CSV table of N, CA and C in Angstrom, one decimal:
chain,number,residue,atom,x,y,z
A,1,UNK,N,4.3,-2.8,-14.7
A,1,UNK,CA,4.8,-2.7,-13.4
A,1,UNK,C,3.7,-2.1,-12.5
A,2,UNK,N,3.2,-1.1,-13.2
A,2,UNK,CA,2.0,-0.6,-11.9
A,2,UNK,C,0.7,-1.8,-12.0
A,3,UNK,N,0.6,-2.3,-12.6
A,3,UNK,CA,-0.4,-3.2,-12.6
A,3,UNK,C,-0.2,-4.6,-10.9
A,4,UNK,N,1.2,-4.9,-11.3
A,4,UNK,CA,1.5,-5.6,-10.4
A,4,UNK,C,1.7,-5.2,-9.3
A,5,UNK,N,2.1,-3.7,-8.8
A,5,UNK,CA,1.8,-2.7,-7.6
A,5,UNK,C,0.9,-2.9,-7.5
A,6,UNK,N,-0.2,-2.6,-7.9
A,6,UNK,CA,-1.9,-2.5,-7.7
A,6,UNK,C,-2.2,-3.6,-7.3
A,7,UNK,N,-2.1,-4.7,-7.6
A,7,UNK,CA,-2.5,-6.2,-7.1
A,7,UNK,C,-1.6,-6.7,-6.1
A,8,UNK,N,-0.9,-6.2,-5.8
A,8,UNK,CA,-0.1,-6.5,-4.6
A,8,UNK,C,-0.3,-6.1,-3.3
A,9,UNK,N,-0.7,-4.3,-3.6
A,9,UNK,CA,-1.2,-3.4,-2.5
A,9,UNK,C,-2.7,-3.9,-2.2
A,10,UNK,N,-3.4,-4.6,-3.5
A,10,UNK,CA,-5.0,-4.9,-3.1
A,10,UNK,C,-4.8,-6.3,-2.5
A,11,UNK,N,-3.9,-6.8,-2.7
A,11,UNK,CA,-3.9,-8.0,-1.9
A,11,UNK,C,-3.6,-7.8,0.0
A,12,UNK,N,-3.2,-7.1,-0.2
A,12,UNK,CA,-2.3,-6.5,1.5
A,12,UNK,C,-4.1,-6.0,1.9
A,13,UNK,N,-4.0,-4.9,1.5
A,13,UNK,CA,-5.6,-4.5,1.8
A,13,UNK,C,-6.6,-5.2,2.3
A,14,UNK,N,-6.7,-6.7,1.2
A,14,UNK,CA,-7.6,-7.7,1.5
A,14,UNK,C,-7.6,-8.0,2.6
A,15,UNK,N,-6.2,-8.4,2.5
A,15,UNK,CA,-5.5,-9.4,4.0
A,15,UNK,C,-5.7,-8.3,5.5
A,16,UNK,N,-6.3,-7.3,5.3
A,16,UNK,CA,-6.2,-6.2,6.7
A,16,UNK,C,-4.4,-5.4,7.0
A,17,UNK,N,-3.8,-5.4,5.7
A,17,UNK,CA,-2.8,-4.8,6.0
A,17,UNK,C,-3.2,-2.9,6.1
A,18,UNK,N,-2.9,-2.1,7.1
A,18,UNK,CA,-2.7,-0.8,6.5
A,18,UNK,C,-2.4,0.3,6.1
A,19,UNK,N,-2.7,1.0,5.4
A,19,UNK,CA,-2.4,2.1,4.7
A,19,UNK,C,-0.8,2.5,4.9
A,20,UNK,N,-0.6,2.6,5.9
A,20,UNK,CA,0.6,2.9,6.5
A,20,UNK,C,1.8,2.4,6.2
A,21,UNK,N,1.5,1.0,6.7
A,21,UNK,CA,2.5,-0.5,6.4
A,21,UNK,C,2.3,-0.3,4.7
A,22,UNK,N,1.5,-0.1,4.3
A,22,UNK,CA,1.6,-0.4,2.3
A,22,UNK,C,2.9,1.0,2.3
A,23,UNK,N,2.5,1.8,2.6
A,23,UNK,CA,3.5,3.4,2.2
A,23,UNK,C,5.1,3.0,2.4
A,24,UNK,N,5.3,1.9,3.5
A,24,UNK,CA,6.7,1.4,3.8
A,24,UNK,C,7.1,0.5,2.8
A,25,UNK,N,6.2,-0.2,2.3
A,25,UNK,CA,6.4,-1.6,1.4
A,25,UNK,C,6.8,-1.0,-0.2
A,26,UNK,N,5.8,0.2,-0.8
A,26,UNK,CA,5.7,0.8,-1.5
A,26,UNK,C,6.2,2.2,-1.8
A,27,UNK,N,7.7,2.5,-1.4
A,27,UNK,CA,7.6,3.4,-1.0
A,27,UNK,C,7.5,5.0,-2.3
A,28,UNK,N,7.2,6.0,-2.3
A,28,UNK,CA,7.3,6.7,-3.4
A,28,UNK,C,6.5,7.2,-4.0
A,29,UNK,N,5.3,5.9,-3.8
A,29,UNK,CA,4.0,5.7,-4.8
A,29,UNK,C,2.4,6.0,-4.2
A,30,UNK,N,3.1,5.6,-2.9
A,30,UNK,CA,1.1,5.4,-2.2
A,30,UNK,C,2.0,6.1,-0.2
A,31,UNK,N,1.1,7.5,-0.7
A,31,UNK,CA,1.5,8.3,1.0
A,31,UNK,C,0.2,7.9,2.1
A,32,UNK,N,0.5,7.6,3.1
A,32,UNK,CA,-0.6,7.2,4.2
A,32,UNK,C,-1.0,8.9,4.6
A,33,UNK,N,-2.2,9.0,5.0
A,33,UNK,CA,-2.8,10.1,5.1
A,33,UNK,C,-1.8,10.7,6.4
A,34,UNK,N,-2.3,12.0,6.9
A,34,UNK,CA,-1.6,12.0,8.4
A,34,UNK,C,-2.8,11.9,9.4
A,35,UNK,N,-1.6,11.6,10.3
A,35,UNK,CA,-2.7,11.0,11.3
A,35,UNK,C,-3.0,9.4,11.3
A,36,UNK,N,-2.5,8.4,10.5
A,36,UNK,CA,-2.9,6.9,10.6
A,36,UNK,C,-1.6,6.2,10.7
């Protein structure tokens, strides 16, 4: 399962998704810094 998180979040990344929007999609797993 985290493997497929990982390649999912690296795909978003790729694509110019960020940090932020992943912490919504993901939630629990990956916190957006503060401030972004």
């Amino acid at each position: 399962m985290h493997a497929l998180r990982h390649a999912y979040a690296s795909v978003l990344l790729d694509a110019g998704e960020s940090i932020k929007a992943l912490s919504e999609y993901l939630p629990g797993r990956l916190k957006a810094p503060p401030g972004t």
